[in-house]
Each structure stands twice: as C-alpha cells, then as structure tokens.
mmCIF file of N, CA and C in Angstrom:
data_model
loop_
_atom_site.group_PDB
_atom_site.id
_atom_site.type_symbol
_atom_site.label_atom_id
_atom_site.label_comp_id
_atom_site.label_asym_id
_atom_site.label_seq_id
_atom_site.Cartn_x
_atom_site.Cartn_y
_atom_site.Cartn_z
ATOM 1 N N MET V 13 29.009 25.478 -5.944
ATOM 2 C CA MET V 13 29.392 23.780 -5.839
ATOM 3 C C MET V 13 28.001 23.482 -5.863
ATOM 4 N N LYS V 14 27.565 22.439 -6.731
ATOM 5 C CA LYS V 14 26.427 21.550 -6.463
ATOM 6 C C LYS V 14 26.391 20.077 -6.118
ATOM 7 N N ARG V 15 26.209 19.575 -5.249
ATOM 8 C CA ARG V 15 26.228 17.976 -5.227
ATOM 9 C C ARG V 15 25.141 17.260 -5.065
ATOM 10 N N VAL V 16 24.988 16.427 -5.732
ATOM 11 C CA VAL V 16 23.545 15.770 -5.663
ATOM 12 C C VAL V 16 23.705 14.599 -4.649
ATOM 13 N N LYS V 17 22.526 14.809 -3.813
ATOM 14 C CA LYS V 17 22.076 14.656 -2.475
ATOM 15 C C LYS V 17 21.552 13.154 -2.570
ATOM 16 N N ALA V 18 20.595 13.052 -3.320
ATOM 17 C CA ALA V 18 19.757 11.502 -3.633
ATOM 18 C C ALA V 18 19.136 11.380 -5.201
ATOM 19 N N ALA V 19 19.698 10.817 -5.838
ATOM 20 C CA ALA V 19 18.719 10.253 -7.590
ATOM 21 C C ALA V 19 17.691 9.764 -7.247
ATOM 22 N N CYS V 20 16.959 9.700 -7.244
ATOM 23 C CA CYS V 20 15.453 8.510 -6.784
ATOM 24 C C CYS V 20 14.663 8.543 -7.893
ATOM 25 N N ILE V 21 14.004 7.565 -7.812
ATOM 26 C CA ILE V 21 12.798 6.921 -8.973
ATOM 27 C C ILE V 21 11.435 7.200 -7.885
ATOM 28 N N THR V 22 10.781 7.873 -8.452
ATOM 29 C CA THR V 22 9.660 7.785 -7.334
ATOM 30 C C THR V 22 8.166 6.790 -8.331
ATOM 31 N N GLN V 23 7.426 5.929 -8.041
ATOM 32 C CA GLN V 23 6.496 5.546 -8.522
ATOM 33 C C GLN V 23 5.487 5.316 -7.991
ATOM 34 N N THR V 24 4.319 5.654 -8.554
ATOM 35 C CA THR V 24 3.164 5.810 -7.661
ATOM 36 C C THR V 24 2.194 4.839 -8.958
ATOM 37 N N LEU V 25 2.077 3.740 -7.911
ATOM 38 C CA LEU V 25 1.213 2.556 -7.970
ATOM 39 C C LEU V 25 -0.312 2.653 -7.756
ATOM 40 N N HIS V 26 -1.050 2.494 -8.676
ATOM 41 C CA HIS V 26 -2.688 2.560 -8.368
ATOM 42 C C HIS V 26 -3.393 1.240 -8.363
ATOM 43 N N PHE V 27 -3.361 0.502 -7.130
ATOM 44 C CA PHE V 27 -4.222 -1.160 -7.186
ATOM 45 C C PHE V 27 -5.402 -0.778 -7.027
ATOM 46 N N MET V 28 -5.823 -1.079 -8.154
ATOM 47 C CA MET V 28 -7.895 -1.070 -8.229
ATOM 48 C C MET V 28 -8.647 -2.320 -8.074
ATOM 49 N N LEU V 29 -9.820 -1.478 -8.020
ATOM 50 C CA LEU V 29 -10.717 -2.728 -7.435
ATOM 51 C C LEU V 29 -10.452 -3.556 -9.066
ATOM 52 N N LYS V 30 -11.002 -5.107 -8.951
ATOM 53 C CA LYS V 30 -11.797 -5.562 -10.441
ATOM 54 C C LYS V 30 -13.589 -5.676 -9.943
ATOM 55 N N GLU V 31 -13.587 -5.208 -11.495
ATOM 56 C CA GLU V 31 -15.243 -4.629 -11.111
ATOM 57 C C GLU V 31 -16.026 -6.075 -11.567
ATOM 58 N N ASP V 32 -15.411 -7.381 -11.796
ATOM 59 C CA ASP V 32 -16.123 -8.178 -11.787
ATOM 60 C C ASP V 32 -16.544 -8.955 -10.147
ATOM 61 N N LEU V 33 -16.068 -8.585 -9.284
ATOM 62 C CA LEU V 33 -16.315 -8.971 -8.359
ATOM 63 C C LEU V 33 -16.991 -8.390 -6.954
ATOM 64 N N GLY V 34 -17.731 -8.736 -6.120
ATOM 65 C CA GLY V 34 -17.862 -8.185 -4.957
ATOM 66 C C GLY V 34 -17.203 -6.811 -4.281
ATOM 67 N N HIS V 35 -18.060 -5.867 -4.132
ATOM 68 C CA HIS V 35 -17.024 -4.887 -3.347
ATOM 69 C C HIS V 35 -16.130 -4.845 -2.283
ATOM 70 N N ASP V 36 -16.432 -5.494 -1.099
ATOM 71 C CA ASP V 36 -16.013 -5.810 0.193
ATOM 72 C C ASP V 36 -14.690 -6.874 -0.610
ATOM 73 N N TYR V 37 -15.212 -8.175 -1.605
ATOM 74 C CA TYR V 37 -14.142 -8.995 -1.410
ATOM 75 C C TYR V 37 -13.099 -8.335 -2.643
ATOM 76 N N ALA V 38 -13.253 -7.320 -3.628
ATOM 77 C CA ALA V 38 -12.551 -6.709 -3.977
ATOM 78 C C ALA V 38 -11.623 -5.810 -3.523
ATOM 79 N N VAL V 39 -12.001 -5.392 -2.019
ATOM 80 C CA VAL V 39 -10.986 -4.321 -1.204
ATOM 81 C C VAL V 39 -10.262 -5.238 -0.372
ATOM 82 N N LYS V 40 -10.693 -6.944 -0.425
ATOM 83 C CA LYS V 40 -10.086 -7.581 0.754
ATOM 84 C C LYS V 40 -8.946 -8.218 -0.525
ATOM 85 N N MET V 41 -9.267 -7.960 -1.885
ATOM 86 C CA MET V 41 -8.050 -8.855 -2.882
ATOM 87 C C MET V 41 -7.056 -7.543 -2.861
ATOM 88 N N VAL V 42 -7.508 -6.102 -2.869
ATOM 89 C CA VAL V 42 -6.263 -5.052 -3.512
ATOM 90 C C VAL V 42 -5.502 -4.739 -1.892
ATOM 91 N N ASP V 43 -6.221 -5.369 -0.883
ATOM 92 C CA ASP V 43 -5.505 -5.659 0.150
ATOM 93 C C ASP V 43 -3.930 -6.625 0.258
ATOM 94 N N GLU V 44 -4.498 -7.744 -0.052
ATOM 95 C CA GLU V 44 -3.537 -8.970 -0.213
ATOM 96 C C GLU V 44 -2.662 -8.302 -1.479
ATOM 97 N N GLU V 45 -3.260 -8.023 -2.294
ATOM 98 C CA GLU V 45 -2.253 -7.237 -3.689
ATOM 99 C C GLU V 45 -1.001 -6.982 -2.896
ATOM 100 N N VAL V 46 -1.250 -5.414 -2.430
ATOM 101 C CA VAL V 46 -0.578 -4.601 -2.162
ATOM 102 C C VAL V 46 0.477 -5.544 -1.056
ATOM 103 N N LYS V 47 -0.192 -5.917 -0.014
ATOM 104 C CA LYS V 47 0.531 -6.953 1.234
ATOM 105 C C LYS V 47 1.834 -7.575 0.102
ATOM 106 N N LYS V 48 1.568 -8.748 -1.102
ATOM 107 C CA LYS V 48 2.259 -9.168 -1.685
ATOM 108 C C LYS V 48 2.934 -8.376 -1.871
ATOM 109 N N TYR V 49 2.853 -7.166 -2.699
ATOM 110 C CA TYR V 49 3.867 -6.072 -3.585
ATOM 111 C C TYR V 49 5.743 -5.826 -2.476
ATOM 112 N N LYS V 50 4.607 -5.473 -1.154
ATOM 113 C CA LYS V 50 5.590 -5.003 -0.195
ATOM 114 C C LYS V 50 6.289 -6.269 -0.183
ATOM 115 N N GLU V 51 5.620 -7.468 0.241
ATOM 116 C CA GLU V 51 6.345 -8.819 0.506
ATOM 117 C C GLU V 51 7.655 -9.380 -0.756
ATOM 118 N N GLN V 52 7.092 -8.449 -1.936
ATOM 119 C CA GLN V 52 8.387 -9.195 -2.924
ATOM 120 C C GLN V 52 9.575 -8.007 -3.010
ATOM 121 N N LEU V 53 9.134 -6.239 -2.422
ATOM 122 C CA LEU V 53 10.108 -5.664 -2.642
ATOM 123 C C LEU V 53 11.111 -6.258 -1.320
ATOM 124 N N GLU V 54 10.863 -6.785 -0.494
ATOM 125 C CA GLU V 54 11.067 -6.994 0.810
ATOM 126 C C GLU V 54 12.554 -8.418 0.034
ATOM 127 N N ARG V 55 11.837 -9.166 -0.314
ATOM 128 C CA ARG V 55 12.272 -10.704 -0.879
ATOM 129 C C ARG V 55 13.302 -10.267 -1.946
ATOM 130 N N ASN V 56 13.304 -9.438 -2.654
ATOM 131 C CA ASN V 56 14.266 -9.014 -3.319
ATOM 132 C C ASN V 56 15.716 -8.121 -3.279
ATOM 133 N N LYS V 57 14.930 -7.863 -1.899
ATOM 134 C CA LYS V 57 15.878 -7.183 -0.808
ATOM 135 C C LYS V 57 16.235 -5.201 -1.683
ATOM 136 N N THR V 58 15.259 -4.948 -2.510
ATOM 137 C CA THR V 58 15.250 -3.638 -3.317
ATOM 138 C C THR V 58 15.148 -2.778 -1.896
ATOM 139 N N GLN V 59 15.999 -1.556 -1.720
ATOM 140 C CA GLN V 59 15.922 -0.559 -1.572
ATOM 141 C C GLN V 59 15.034 0.339 -1.677
ATOM 142 N N TYR V 60 13.923 0.732 -1.067
ATOM 143 C CA TYR V 60 12.650 1.368 -1.243
ATOM 144 C C TYR V 60 12.279 2.423 0.438
ATOM 145 N N LYS V 61 11.318 3.250 -0.043
ATOM 146 C CA LYS V 61 11.073 4.183 0.876
ATOM 147 C C LYS V 61 9.613 4.600 0.699
ATOM 148 N N ILE V 62 8.475 4.362 1.442
ATOM 149 C CA ILE V 62 7.128 4.564 0.966
ATOM 150 C C ILE V 62 6.893 5.934 1.556
ATOM 151 N N VAL V 63 6.322 6.603 0.388
ATOM 152 C CA VAL V 63 6.353 7.769 0.761
ATOM 153 C C VAL V 63 5.332 8.296 1.128
ATOM 154 N N SER V 64 3.832 7.475 0.584
ATOM 155 C CA SER V 64 2.467 7.570 0.770
ATOM 156 C C SER V 64 1.985 6.447 0.472
ATOM 157 N N GLU V 65 0.956 6.176 1.300
ATOM 158 C CA GLU V 65 -0.094 4.889 0.871
ATOM 159 C C GLU V 65 -1.919 5.413 1.673
ATOM 160 N N GLU V 66 -2.135 5.535 0.443
ATOM 161 C CA GLU V 66 -3.910 6.026 0.613
ATOM 162 C C GLU V 66 -4.670 5.458 -0.417
ATOM 163 N N ARG V 67 -5.863 5.182 1.099
ATOM 164 C CA ARG V 67 -6.824 4.586 0.617
ATOM 165 C C ARG V 67 -7.870 5.445 -0.057
ATOM 166 N N GLN V 68 -8.371 5.010 -1.124
ATOM 167 C CA GLN V 68 -9.308 6.052 -2.185
ATOM 168 C C GLN V 68 -10.529 5.550 -1.455
ATOM 169 N N PRO V 69 -11.514 6.665 -1.986
ATOM 170 C CA PRO V 69 -12.788 6.280 -1.485
ATOM 171 C C PRO V 69 -13.600 5.016 -1.729
ATOM 172 N N ASP V 70 -13.486 4.443 -2.827
ATOM 173 C CA ASP V 70 -13.782 3.393 -3.783
ATOM 174 C C ASP V 70 -13.351 2.387 -2.673
ATOM 175 N N GLY V 71 -11.941 2.439 -2.393
ATOM 176 C CA GLY V 71 -11.516 1.263 -1.555
ATOM 177 C C GLY V 71 -10.304 0.425 -2.293
ATOM 178 N N SER V 72 -10.184 1.215 -3.353
ATOM 179 C CA SER V 72 -8.611 1.075 -3.983
ATOM 180 C C SER V 72 -7.223 1.923 -3.384
ATOM 181 N N VAL V 73 -6.300 1.628 -3.510
ATOM 182 C CA VAL V 73 -5.250 1.996 -3.053
ATOM 183 C C VAL V 73 -4.377 2.199 -3.850
ATOM 184 N N ILE V 74 -3.781 3.936 -3.163
ATOM 185 C CA ILE V 74 -2.454 4.478 -4.007
ATOM 186 C C ILE V 74 -1.127 4.590 -3.277
ATOM 187 N N LEU V 75 -0.300 3.513 -3.656
ATOM 188 C CA LEU V 75 1.150 3.781 -3.216
ATOM 189 C C LEU V 75 2.137 4.314 -3.845
ATOM 190 N N GLU V 76 2.614 5.425 -2.861
ATOM 191 C CA GLU V 76 4.018 5.911 -3.682
ATOM 192 C C GLU V 76 4.902 5.755 -3.279
ATOM 193 N N ILE V 77 6.014 4.951 -3.658
ATOM 194 C CA ILE V 77 7.170 4.738 -3.235
ATOM 195 C C ILE V 77 8.790 5.114 -4.137
ATOM 196 N N ILE V 78 9.368 5.298 -3.319
ATOM 197 C CA ILE V 78 10.845 6.159 -3.908
ATOM 198 C C ILE V 78 11.886 4.273 -3.686
ATOM 199 N N LYS V 79 12.207 4.455 -4.988
ATOM 200 C CA LYS V 79 13.177 3.063 -5.178
ATOM 201 C C LYS V 79 14.657 4.356 -5.307
#
C-alpha cells in the first residue's frame, strides 16, 4: 500500500543583479530583494521551507523553496 507523505511544489528563484547598476550596489539591492521576498512570505502566512540559499560568484542569489 502506498501513502502520500508530502505533495509539495519546489520553486527555484534566481535573484539576478541589475546590469545598469554598479556591482556593489547591485549586490546590496539583491540582498534587499531576497529579504523583502521572505518578509512577504511571512506576511501572507505562506507555509514554506527554504531548501537552499546559494550566493553565486557574481553576487546573485539562488533560492530554492518548498511551498
């Protein structure tokens, strides 16, 4: 007999740097965007789990979450 233990959607989000900004400022903006995204999830009371959060060599962030 099989039972479904979990049925989830995994999202992979890539927060990319804006090309028209300086590198340091663009990295700062990406960090703020990730922070705002996490706050929005909390504000909307979305059930989620962050599987991984990786900073890429260029400063962008890849966030993998399960909703």
